[in-house]
PDB file of C-alpha atoms in Angstrom:
ATOM      1  CA  UNK H   1       0.000   0.000   0.000  1.00  0.00           C
ATOM      2  CA  UNK H   2       1.216   3.487  -0.873  1.00  0.00           C
ATOM      3  CA  UNK H   3       0.563   6.772   0.910  1.00  0.00           C
ATOM      4  CA  UNK H   4       1.035  10.388  -0.085  1.00  0.00           C
ATOM      5  CA  UNK H   5       3.670  12.327   1.865  1.00  0.00           C
ATOM      6  CA  UNK H   6       4.359  15.964   0.993  1.00  0.00           C
ATOM      7  CA  UNK H   7       3.882  15.525  -2.733  1.00  0.00           C
ATOM      8  CA  UNK H   8       5.473  12.091  -3.069  1.00  0.00           C
ATOM      9  CA  UNK H   9       3.940   8.608  -3.243  1.00  0.00           C
ATOM     10  CA  UNK H  10       5.821   6.254  -0.926  1.00  0.00           C
ATOM     11  CA  UNK H  11       5.364   2.765   0.449  1.00  0.00           C
ATOM     12  CA  UNK H  12       3.652   2.949   3.816  1.00  0.00           C
ATOM     13  CA  UNK H  13       6.586   1.133   5.439  1.00  0.00           C
ATOM     14  CA  UNK H  14       8.935   3.879   4.277  1.00  0.00           C
ATOM     15  CA  UNK H  15       6.846   6.907   5.317  1.00  0.00           C
ATOM     16  CA  UNK H  16       8.373   8.995   8.100  1.00  0.00           C
ATOM     17  CA  UNK H  17       8.090  12.379   9.824  1.00  0.00           C
ATOM     18  CA  UNK H  18      10.356  14.055  12.359  1.00  0.00           C
ATOM     19  CA  UNK H  19       9.803  13.448  16.094  1.00  0.00           C
ATOM     20  CA  UNK H  20       9.974  17.251  16.385  1.00  0.00           C
ATOM     21  CA  UNK H  21       6.744  17.621  14.406  1.00  0.00           C
ATOM     22  CA  UNK H  22       4.354  19.509  16.686  1.00  0.00           C
ATOM     23  CA  UNK H  23       1.543  17.308  15.435  1.00  0.00           C
ATOM     24  CA  UNK H  24       3.278  14.533  17.351  1.00  0.00           C
ATOM     25  CA  UNK H  25       4.576  16.571  20.283  1.00  0.00           C
ATOM     26  CA  UNK H  26       1.496  18.722  20.980  1.00  0.00           C
ATOM     27  CA  UNK H  27      -1.364  17.411  18.847  1.00  0.00           C
ATOM     28  CA  UNK H  28      -1.182  20.394  16.489  1.00  0.00           C
ATOM     29  CA  UNK H  29      -2.790  18.833  13.468  1.00  0.00           C
ATOM     30  CA  UNK H  30      -6.070  18.244  11.666  1.00  0.00           C
ATOM     31  CA  UNK H  31      -7.540  15.551   9.478  1.00  0.00           C
ATOM     32  CA  UNK H  32     -10.501  14.885   7.231  1.00  0.00           C
ATOM     33  CA  UNK H  33     -11.958  11.469   6.435  1.00  0.00           C
ATOM     34  CA  UNK H  34     -14.194  10.899   3.441  1.00  0.00           C
ATOM     35  CA  UNK H  35     -15.103   8.323   0.824  1.00  0.00           C
ATOM     36  CA  UNK H  36     -14.284   8.074  -2.835  1.00  0.00           C
ATOM     37  CA  UNK H  37     -17.090   6.484  -4.877  1.00  0.00           C
ATOM     38  CA  UNK H  38     -16.049   5.169  -8.288  1.00  0.00           C
ATOM     39  CA  UNK H  39     -13.260   7.729  -8.338  1.00  0.00           C
ATOM     40  CA  UNK H  40     -15.356  10.651  -7.049  1.00  0.00           C
ATOM     41  CA  UNK H  41     -14.449  12.241  -3.667  1.00  0.00           C
ATOM     42  CA  UNK H  42     -17.906  12.909  -2.223  1.00  0.00           C
ATOM     43  CA  UNK H  43     -18.475  16.435  -0.839  1.00  0.00           C
ATOM     44  CA  UNK H  44     -14.762  17.224  -1.138  1.00  0.00           C
ATOM     45  CA  UNK H  45     -15.409  20.978  -1.236  1.00  0.00           C
ATOM     46  CA  UNK H  46     -16.921  20.951   2.251  1.00  0.00           C
ATOM     47  CA  UNK H  47     -14.149  18.797   3.696  1.00  0.00           C
ATOM     48  CA  UNK H  48     -11.577  21.218   2.275  1.00  0.00           C
ATOM     49  CA  UNK H  49     -13.459  24.241   3.619  1.00  0.00           C
ATOM     50  CA  UNK H  50     -13.591  22.771   7.139  1.00  0.00           C
ATOM     51  CA  UNK H  51      -9.926  21.825   6.959  1.00  0.00           C
ATOM     52  CA  UNK H  52      -8.880  25.284   5.751  1.00  0.00           C
ATOM     53  CA  UNK H  53     -10.859  26.998   8.513  1.00  0.00           C
ATOM     54  CA  UNK H  54      -9.239  24.758  11.120  1.00  0.00           C
ATOM     55  CA  UNK H  55      -5.746  25.429   9.780  1.00  0.00           C
ATOM     56  CA  UNK H  56      -6.295  29.144  10.312  1.00  0.00           C
ATOM     57  CA  UNK H  57      -7.282  28.483  13.927  1.00  0.00           C
ATOM     58  CA  UNK H  58      -4.117  26.427  14.511  1.00  0.00           C
ATOM     59  CA  UNK H  59      -1.950  29.090  12.840  1.00  0.00           C
ATOM     60  CA  UNK H  60      -0.765  26.630  10.189  1.00  0.00           C
ATOM     61  CA  UNK H  61      -0.002  28.524   6.988  1.00  0.00           C
ATOM     62  CA  UNK H  62      -1.486  26.169   4.438  1.00  0.00           C
ATOM     63  CA  UNK H  63      -4.713  26.348   2.426  1.00  0.00           C
ATOM     64  CA  UNK H  64      -6.003  23.704   0.009  1.00  0.00           C
ATOM     65  CA  UNK H  65      -7.987  23.873  -3.217  1.00  0.00           C
ATOM     66  CA  UNK H  66     -10.232  21.268  -4.805  1.00  0.00           C
ATOM     67  CA  UNK H  67      -7.892  20.939  -7.773  1.00  0.00           C
ATOM     68  CA  UNK H  68      -4.826  20.376  -5.581  1.00  0.00           C
ATOM     69  CA  UNK H  69      -6.445  17.743  -3.383  1.00  0.00           C
ATOM     70  CA  UNK H  70      -8.235  15.982  -6.237  1.00  0.00           C
ATOM     71  CA  UNK H  71      -5.018  15.731  -8.274  1.00  0.00           C
ATOM     72  CA  UNK H  72      -3.167  14.268  -5.283  1.00  0.00           C
ATOM     73  CA  UNK H  73      -6.005  11.812  -4.674  1.00  0.00           C
ATOM     74  CA  UNK H  74      -5.984  10.682  -8.287  1.00  0.00           C
ATOM     75  CA  UNK H  75      -2.258   9.908  -8.168  1.00  0.00           C
ATOM     76  CA  UNK H  76      -2.608   8.057  -4.852  1.00  0.00           C
ATOM     77  CA  UNK H  77      -5.653   6.064  -5.958  1.00  0.00           C
ATOM     78  CA  UNK H  78      -3.943   5.084  -9.209  1.00  0.00           C
ATOM     79  CA  UNK H  79      -0.843   3.955  -7.320  1.00  0.00           C
ATOM     80  CA  UNK H  80      -2.999   1.710  -5.129  1.00  0.00           C
ATOM     81  CA  UNK H  81      -5.335   0.571  -7.898  1.00  0.00           C
ATOM     82  CA  UNK H  82      -8.420   1.909  -6.101  1.00  0.00           C
ATOM     83  CA  UNK H  83     -11.681   3.439  -7.291  1.00  0.00           C
ATOM     84  CA  UNK H  84     -13.651   3.030  -4.042  1.00  0.00           C
ATOM     85  CA  UNK H  85     -11.735   4.020  -0.948  1.00  0.00           C
ATOM     86  CA  UNK H  86     -11.587   5.408   2.556  1.00  0.00           C
ATOM     87  CA  UNK H  87      -9.454   8.561   2.524  1.00  0.00           C
ATOM     88  CA  UNK H  88      -7.742  10.320   5.421  1.00  0.00           C
ATOM     89  CA  UNK H  89      -6.201  13.692   4.573  1.00  0.00           C
ATOM     90  CA  UNK H  90      -3.893  14.637   7.427  1.00  0.00           C
ATOM     91  CA  UNK H  91      -2.079  17.929   8.051  1.00  0.00           C
ATOM     92  CA  UNK H  92       0.313  18.250  10.982  1.00  0.00           C
ATOM     93  CA  UNK H  93       2.014  21.468  12.031  1.00  0.00           C
ATOM     94  CA  UNK H  94       5.545  20.483  11.080  1.00  0.00           C
ATOM     95  CA  UNK H  95       8.903  20.742  12.818  1.00  0.00           C
ATOM     96  CA  UNK H  96       9.411  23.076  15.761  1.00  0.00           C
ATOM     97  CA  UNK H  97      11.499  23.329  18.891  1.00  0.00           C
ATOM     98  CA  UNK H  98      10.444  21.540  22.051  1.00  0.00           C
ATOM     99  CA  UNK H  99       8.146  24.047  23.733  1.00  0.00           C
ATOM    100  CA  UNK H 100       4.906  25.827  22.956  1.00  0.00           C
ATOM    101  CA  UNK H 101       5.136  27.834  19.749  1.00  0.00           C
ATOM    102  CA  UNK H 102       3.437  31.191  19.200  1.00  0.00           C
ATOM    103  CA  UNK H 103       4.758  31.866  15.694  1.00  0.00           C
ATOM    104  CA  UNK H 104       2.918  30.469  12.638  1.00  0.00           C
ATOM    105  CA  UNK H 105       3.756  26.997  11.351  1.00  0.00           C
ATOM    106  CA  UNK H 106       4.975  27.532   7.803  1.00  0.00           C
ATOM    107  CA  UNK H 107       6.056  24.032   6.715  1.00  0.00           C
ATOM    108  CA  UNK H 108       3.325  21.551   7.662  1.00  0.00           C
ATOM    109  CA  UNK H 109       3.444  17.879   6.792  1.00  0.00           C
ATOM    110  CA  UNK H 110       0.671  16.716   4.468  1.00  0.00           C
ATOM    111  CA  UNK H 111      -0.173  13.011   4.346  1.00  0.00           C
ATOM    112  CA  UNK H 112      -2.989  11.212   2.564  1.00  0.00           C
ATOM    113  CA  UNK H 113      -3.925   7.630   3.405  1.00  0.00           C
ATOM    114  CA  UNK H 114      -6.186   5.410   1.289  1.00  0.00           C
ATOM    115  CA  UNK H 115      -7.816   2.110   2.255  1.00  0.00           C
ATOM    116  CA  UNK H 116      -9.921  -0.040  -0.077  1.00  0.00           C
ATOM    117  CA  UNK H 117     -13.673  -0.108   0.472  1.00  0.00           C
ATOM    118  CA  UNK H 118     -16.306  -2.182  -1.311  1.00  0.00           C
ATOM    119  CA  UNK H 119     -18.880  -0.464  -3.467  1.00  0.00           C
ATOM    120  CA  UNK H 120     -21.543   1.174  -1.307  1.00  0.00           C
ATOM    121  CA  UNK H 121     -24.511  -1.079  -0.664  1.00  0.00           C
ATOM    122  CA  UNK H 122     -27.039  -1.833   2.044  1.00  0.00           C
ATOM    123  CA  UNK H 123     -27.254   0.098   5.300  1.00  0.00           C
ATOM    124  CA  UNK H 124     -25.595  -1.520   8.322  1.00  0.00           C
ATOM    125  CA  UNK H 125     -27.637  -1.318  11.528  1.00  0.00           C
ATOM    126  CA  UNK H 126     -26.225  -0.618  14.989  1.00  0.00           C
ATOM    127  CA  UNK H 127     -27.294  -0.513  18.609  1.00  0.00           C
ATOM    128  CA  UNK H 128     -26.732   2.754  20.477  1.00  0.00           C
ATOM    129  CA  UNK H 129     -25.643   2.883  24.111  1.00  0.00           C
ATOM    130  CA  UNK H 130     -25.063   5.859  26.377  1.00  0.00           C
ATOM    131  CA  UNK H 131     -21.429   6.160  27.409  1.00  0.00           C
ATOM    132  CA  UNK H 132     -20.385   6.594  31.019  1.00  0.00           C
ATOM    133  CA  UNK H 133     -17.536   8.793  29.828  1.00  0.00           C
ATOM    134  CA  UNK H 134     -18.729  12.341  29.153  1.00  0.00           C
ATOM    135  CA  UNK H 135     -17.903  14.308  26.010  1.00  0.00           C
ATOM    136  CA  UNK H 136     -14.969  16.594  26.617  1.00  0.00           C
ATOM    137  CA  UNK H 137     -15.351  20.250  25.734  1.00  0.00           C
ATOM    138  CA  UNK H 138     -13.600  21.584  22.603  1.00  0.00           C
ATOM    139  CA  UNK H 139     -10.008  22.742  22.983  1.00  0.00           C
ATOM    140  CA  UNK H 140     -10.952  26.118  21.474  1.00  0.00           C
ATOM    141  CA  UNK H 141     -14.136  27.987  20.637  1.00  0.00           C
ATOM    142  CA  UNK H 142     -15.448  25.190  18.403  1.00  0.00           C
ATOM    143  CA  UNK H 143     -14.574  21.534  17.979  1.00  0.00           C
ATOM    144  CA  UNK H 144     -12.009  20.863  15.274  1.00  0.00           C
ATOM    145  CA  UNK H 145     -11.345  17.499  13.669  1.00  0.00           C
ATOM    146  CA  UNK H 146      -7.966  17.492  15.324  1.00  0.00           C
ATOM    147  CA  UNK H 147      -5.328  15.104  16.623  1.00  0.00           C
ATOM    148  CA  UNK H 148      -6.815  15.507  20.118  1.00  0.00           C
ATOM    149  CA  UNK H 149      -8.643  12.173  20.092  1.00  0.00           C
ATOM    150  CA  UNK H 150      -8.145  10.645  23.534  1.00  0.00           C
ATOM    151  CA  UNK H 151     -11.786  11.183  24.546  1.00  0.00           C
ATOM    152  CA  UNK H 152     -12.900   9.165  21.519  1.00  0.00           C
ATOM    153  CA  UNK H 153     -10.316   6.437  22.087  1.00  0.00           C
ATOM    154  CA  UNK H 154     -11.307   5.978  25.727  1.00  0.00           C
ATOM    155  CA  UNK H 155     -14.968   5.869  24.711  1.00  0.00           C
ATOM    156  CA  UNK H 156     -14.215   3.154  22.145  1.00  0.00           C
ATOM    157  CA  UNK H 157     -12.497   1.104  24.836  1.00  0.00           C
ATOM    158  CA  UNK H 158     -15.625   1.477  26.960  1.00  0.00           C
ATOM    159  CA  UNK H 159     -17.854  -0.221  24.356  1.00  0.00           C
ATOM    160  CA  UNK H 160     -15.225  -2.732  23.233  1.00  0.00           C
ATOM    161  CA  UNK H 161     -14.556  -4.296  19.841  1.00  0.00           C
ATOM    162  CA  UNK H 162     -18.163  -4.701  18.685  1.00  0.00           C
ATOM    163  CA  UNK H 163     -18.695  -3.162  15.273  1.00  0.00           C
ATOM    164  CA  UNK H 164     -22.498  -3.134  15.619  1.00  0.00           C
ATOM    165  CA  UNK H 165     -22.542  -0.733  18.593  1.00  0.00           C
ATOM    166  CA  UNK H 166     -22.136   3.040  18.668  1.00  0.00           C
ATOM    167  CA  UNK H 167     -21.454   4.822  21.932  1.00  0.00           C
ATOM    168  CA  UNK H 168     -23.334   8.085  22.478  1.00  0.00           C
ATOM    169  CA  UNK H 169     -21.692  10.839  24.503  1.00  0.00           C
ATOM    170  CA  UNK H 170     -23.536  13.073  26.933  1.00  0.00           C
ATOM    171  CA  UNK H 171     -22.281  16.518  27.843  1.00  0.00           C
ATOM    172  CA  UNK H 172     -21.301  17.317  31.419  1.00  0.00           C
ATOM    173  CA  UNK H 173     -24.866  18.658  31.803  1.00  0.00           C
ATOM    174  CA  UNK H 174     -26.308  15.323  30.555  1.00  0.00           C
ATOM    175  CA  UNK H 175     -27.485  16.575  27.183  1.00  0.00           C
ATOM    176  CA  UNK H 176     -27.183  14.256  24.186  1.00  0.00           C
ATOM    177  CA  UNK H 177     -24.017  15.193  22.271  1.00  0.00           C
ATOM    178  CA  UNK H 178     -22.762  12.843  19.528  1.00  0.00           C
ATOM    179  CA  UNK H 179     -21.461   9.367  18.826  1.00  0.00           C
ATOM    180  CA  UNK H 180     -17.849   8.299  19.159  1.00  0.00           C
ATOM    181  CA  UNK H 181     -17.414   8.686  15.394  1.00  0.00           C
ATOM    182  CA  UNK H 182     -20.810  10.021  14.367  1.00  0.00           C
ATOM    183  CA  UNK H 183     -23.550  12.594  14.711  1.00  0.00           C
ATOM    184  CA  UNK H 184     -26.970  11.480  15.959  1.00  0.00           C
ATOM    185  CA  UNK H 185     -30.461  12.225  14.593  1.00  0.00           C
ATOM    186  CA  UNK H 186     -33.967  11.086  15.504  1.00  0.00           C
ATOM    187  CA  UNK H 187     -37.449  11.564  14.117  1.00  0.00           C
ATOM    188  CA  UNK H 188     -40.725  12.162  15.936  1.00  0.00           C
ATOM    189  CA  UNK H 189     -43.796  13.194  13.972  1.00  0.00           C
ATOM    190  CA  UNK H 190     -42.850  15.568  11.164  1.00  0.00           C
ATOM    191  CA  UNK H 191     -39.687  16.796  12.862  1.00  0.00           C
ATOM    192  CA  UNK H 192     -36.125  15.483  12.813  1.00  0.00           C
ATOM    193  CA  UNK H 193     -33.931  16.455  15.755  1.00  0.00           C
ATOM    194  CA  UNK H 194     -30.173  16.648  16.259  1.00  0.00           C
ATOM    195  CA  UNK H 195     -28.022  18.175  19.027  1.00  0.00           C
ATOM    196  CA  UNK H 196     -26.972  21.789  18.646  1.00  0.00           C
ATOM    197  CA  UNK H 197     -23.370  22.754  18.004  1.00  0.00           C
ATOM    198  CA  UNK H 198     -23.659  24.496  21.389  1.00  0.00           C
ATOM    199  CA  UNK H 199     -23.118  21.054  22.956  1.00  0.00           C
ATOM    200  CA  UNK H 200     -19.536  21.166  21.635  1.00  0.00           C
ATOM    201  CA  UNK H 201     -19.976  18.518  18.939  1.00  0.00           C
ATOM    202  CA  UNK H 202     -18.220  18.325  15.595  1.00  0.00           C
ATOM    203  CA  UNK H 203     -20.212  19.829  12.742  1.00  0.00           C
ATOM    204  CA  UNK H 204     -19.943  16.720  10.592  1.00  0.00           C
ATOM    205  CA  UNK H 205     -20.048  17.053   6.819  1.00  0.00           C
ATOM    206  CA  UNK H 206     -22.559  14.199   6.589  1.00  0.00           C
ATOM    207  CA  UNK H 207     -24.494  15.933   9.384  1.00  0.00           C
ATOM    208  CA  UNK H 208     -24.773  19.018   7.192  1.00  0.00           C
ATOM    209  CA  UNK H 209     -25.748  16.936   4.144  1.00  0.00           C
ATOM    210  CA  UNK H 210     -28.407  15.111   6.161  1.00  0.00           C
ATOM    211  CA  UNK H 211     -29.939  18.287   7.573  1.00  0.00           C
ATOM    212  CA  UNK H 212     -30.382  19.666   4.068  1.00  0.00           C
ATOM    213  CA  UNK H 213     -31.786  16.340   2.826  1.00  0.00           C
ATOM    214  CA  UNK H 214     -34.341  16.256   5.654  1.00  0.00           C
ATOM    215  CA  UNK H 215     -35.652  19.668   4.613  1.00  0.00           C
ATOM    216  CA  UNK H 216     -35.730  18.551   0.963  1.00  0.00           C
ATOM    217  CA  UNK H 217     -38.011  15.694   2.060  1.00  0.00           C
ATOM    218  CA  UNK H 218     -40.455  18.234   3.514  1.00  0.00           C
ATOM    219  CA  UNK H 219     -39.737  17.573   7.195  1.00  0.00           C
ATOM    220  CA  UNK H 220     -38.863  20.099   9.875  1.00  0.00           C
ATOM    221  CA  UNK H 221     -35.269  20.115  11.154  1.00  0.00           C
ATOM    222  CA  UNK H 222     -34.594  21.193  14.741  1.00  0.00           C
ATOM    223  CA  UNK H 223     -31.294  21.604  16.596  1.00  0.00           C
ATOM    224  CA  UNK H 224     -31.242  21.971  20.353  1.00  0.00           C
ATOM    225  CA  UNK H 225     -30.388  20.626  23.801  1.00  0.00           C
ATOM    226  CA  UNK H 226     -31.996  17.222  24.350  1.00  0.00           C
ATOM    227  CA  UNK H 227     -32.160  14.560  27.039  1.00  0.00           C
ATOM    228  CA  UNK H 228     -31.916  10.764  26.885  1.00  0.00           C
ATOM    229  CA  UNK H 229     -35.699  10.663  27.336  1.00  0.00           C
ATOM    230  CA  UNK H 230     -36.177  12.849  24.251  1.00  0.00           C
ATOM    231  CA  UNK H 231     -34.275  10.366  22.112  1.00  0.00           C
ATOM    232  CA  UNK H 232     -35.885   7.284  23.670  1.00  0.00           C
ATOM    233  CA  UNK H 233     -39.317   8.616  22.628  1.00  0.00           C
ATOM    234  CA  UNK H 234     -38.289   8.767  18.954  1.00  0.00           C
ATOM    235  CA  UNK H 235     -39.900   6.877  16.078  1.00  0.00           C
ATOM    236  CA  UNK H 236     -36.574   6.445  14.259  1.00  0.00           C
ATOM    237  CA  UNK H 237     -32.958   7.027  15.276  1.00  0.00           C
ATOM    238  CA  UNK H 238     -29.885   7.033  13.082  1.00  0.00           C
ATOM    239  CA  UNK H 239     -26.264   8.184  13.193  1.00  0.00           C
ATOM    240  CA  UNK H 240     -24.148   9.580  10.378  1.00  0.00           C
ATOM    241  CA  UNK H 241     -20.550   9.902   9.301  1.00  0.00           C
ATOM    242  CA  UNK H 242     -18.680  10.236   6.034  1.00  0.00           C
ATOM    243  CA  UNK H 243     -17.492   6.625   5.891  1.00  0.00           C
ATOM    244  CA  UNK H 244     -20.494   4.696   7.229  1.00  0.00           C
ATOM    245  CA  UNK H 245     -23.035   7.144   5.737  1.00  0.00           C
ATOM    246  CA  UNK H 246     -26.561   6.760   7.218  1.00  0.00           C
ATOM    247  CA  UNK H 247     -26.584   4.134   9.983  1.00  0.00           C
ATOM    248  CA  UNK H 248     -30.014   3.121  11.350  1.00  0.00           C
ATOM    249  CA  UNK H 249     -30.289   2.346  15.055  1.00  0.00           C
ATOM    250  CA  UNK H 250     -32.183  -0.835  16.018  1.00  0.00           C
ATOM    251  CA  UNK H 251     -31.959  -0.318  19.774  1.00  0.00           C
ATOM    252  CA  UNK H 252     -31.370   2.704  21.988  1.00  0.00           C
ATOM    253  CA  UNK H 253     -30.744   2.020  25.670  1.00  0.00           C
ATOM    254  CA  UNK H 254     -33.035  -1.014  25.585  1.00  0.00           C
ATOM    255  CA  UNK H 255     -35.722   0.663  23.466  1.00  0.00           C
ATOM    256  CA  UNK H 256     -36.367  -1.165  20.182  1.00  0.00           C
ATOM    257  CA  UNK H 257     -36.233   0.979  17.048  1.00  0.00           C
ATOM    258  CA  UNK H 258     -37.162   0.151  13.430  1.00  0.00           C
ATOM    259  CA  UNK H 259     -33.581   0.276  12.149  1.00  0.00           C
ATOM    260  CA  UNK H 260     -33.264   0.047   8.377  1.00  0.00           C
ATOM    261  CA  UNK H 261     -36.989  -0.587   7.952  1.00  0.00           C
ATOM    262  CA  UNK H 262     -37.648   3.021   9.017  1.00  0.00           C
ATOM    263  CA  UNK H 263     -39.239   5.122   6.302  1.00  0.00           C
ATOM    264  CA  UNK H 264     -36.982   8.128   6.829  1.00  0.00           C
ATOM    265  CA  UNK H 265     -33.676   6.273   6.767  1.00  0.00           C
ATOM    266  CA  UNK H 266     -34.720   4.471   3.600  1.00  0.00           C
ATOM    267  CA  UNK H 267     -35.417   7.810   1.896  1.00  0.00           C
ATOM    268  CA  UNK H 268     -32.169   9.322   3.145  1.00  0.00           C
ATOM    269  CA  UNK H 269     -30.208   6.255   2.049  1.00  0.00           C
ATOM    270  CA  UNK H 270     -31.689   6.505  -1.444  1.00  0.00           C
ATOM    271  CA  UNK H 271     -30.868  10.220  -1.571  1.00  0.00           C
ATOM    272  CA  UNK H 272     -27.293   9.416  -0.536  1.00  0.00           C
ATOM    273  CA  UNK H 273     -26.960   6.783  -3.285  1.00  0.00           C
ATOM    274  CA  UNK H 274     -28.199   9.242  -5.888  1.00  0.00           C
ATOM    275  CA  UNK H 275     -25.671  11.886  -4.783  1.00  0.00           C
ATOM    276  CA  UNK H 276     -22.423  10.185  -3.773  1.00  0.00           C
ATOM    277  CA  UNK H 277     -20.943   9.722  -7.256  1.00  0.00           C
ATOM    278  CA  UNK H 278     -21.355  13.337  -8.378  1.00  0.00           C
ATOM    279  CA  UNK H 279     -21.677  15.974  -5.640  1.00  0.00           C
ATOM    280  CA  UNK H 280     -18.733  18.191  -4.709  1.00  0.00           C
ATOM    281  CA  UNK H 281     -20.792  20.451  -2.436  1.00  0.00           C
ATOM    282  CA  UNK H 282     -23.887  20.133  -0.271  1.00  0.00           C
TER     283      UNK H 282
END
């Protein structure tokens, strides 16, 4: 398998960065994960926009364009013989002295990883459980998709190796926040609900796509502060992320849910299938 490192395609065993990279020393780095469908990087524009905004916050002097990223992806995918893939675009701050740096980072390290994925197909159902571990607050004003991932890793250890379970974080105030690697939605009546960004969650790209799709389907979309009881009373629950797409929930804290037989998730899944091979933007 090959990866992209600062403009070069190298074998993964030969890839290396300096131990003085502040992405390693202090977690000063960002990443985006997304899928490529038959050669098309779905919603790439929005992933780049979020990445560029985060780089400004971290004082890393690098901005990406669609053309630059897409060209790099094409070379990497060709090297690995892939048309359907999981992509991680990673930007770390680059080399600095040991100690906290105030000056801008001007030579970041850019790495792109690709893993093979099968063609998109049926929805995979999961059970949702409330985590004992609370969601940590963002390091800054808003949550970035950054190298600061210990909260997520500890939460994954809490639920174990099961691939059919998603852990759901609560805030310190016991409001529903988000999944370990997902955003959460639920439907009741003609309204679809999802936690507000005020809870400190990541504004997922698939979250944004889903909110627009819900409105396109003629349903109301409401963000807010919600309790476990609010979610348990739902007619349908699902979680979203850019790799697993729309994931129906079959059980929430012991409450049975319709899973992939739910009318809303079926419509959203169909909308996703019709969009994933062509859309650059939401």
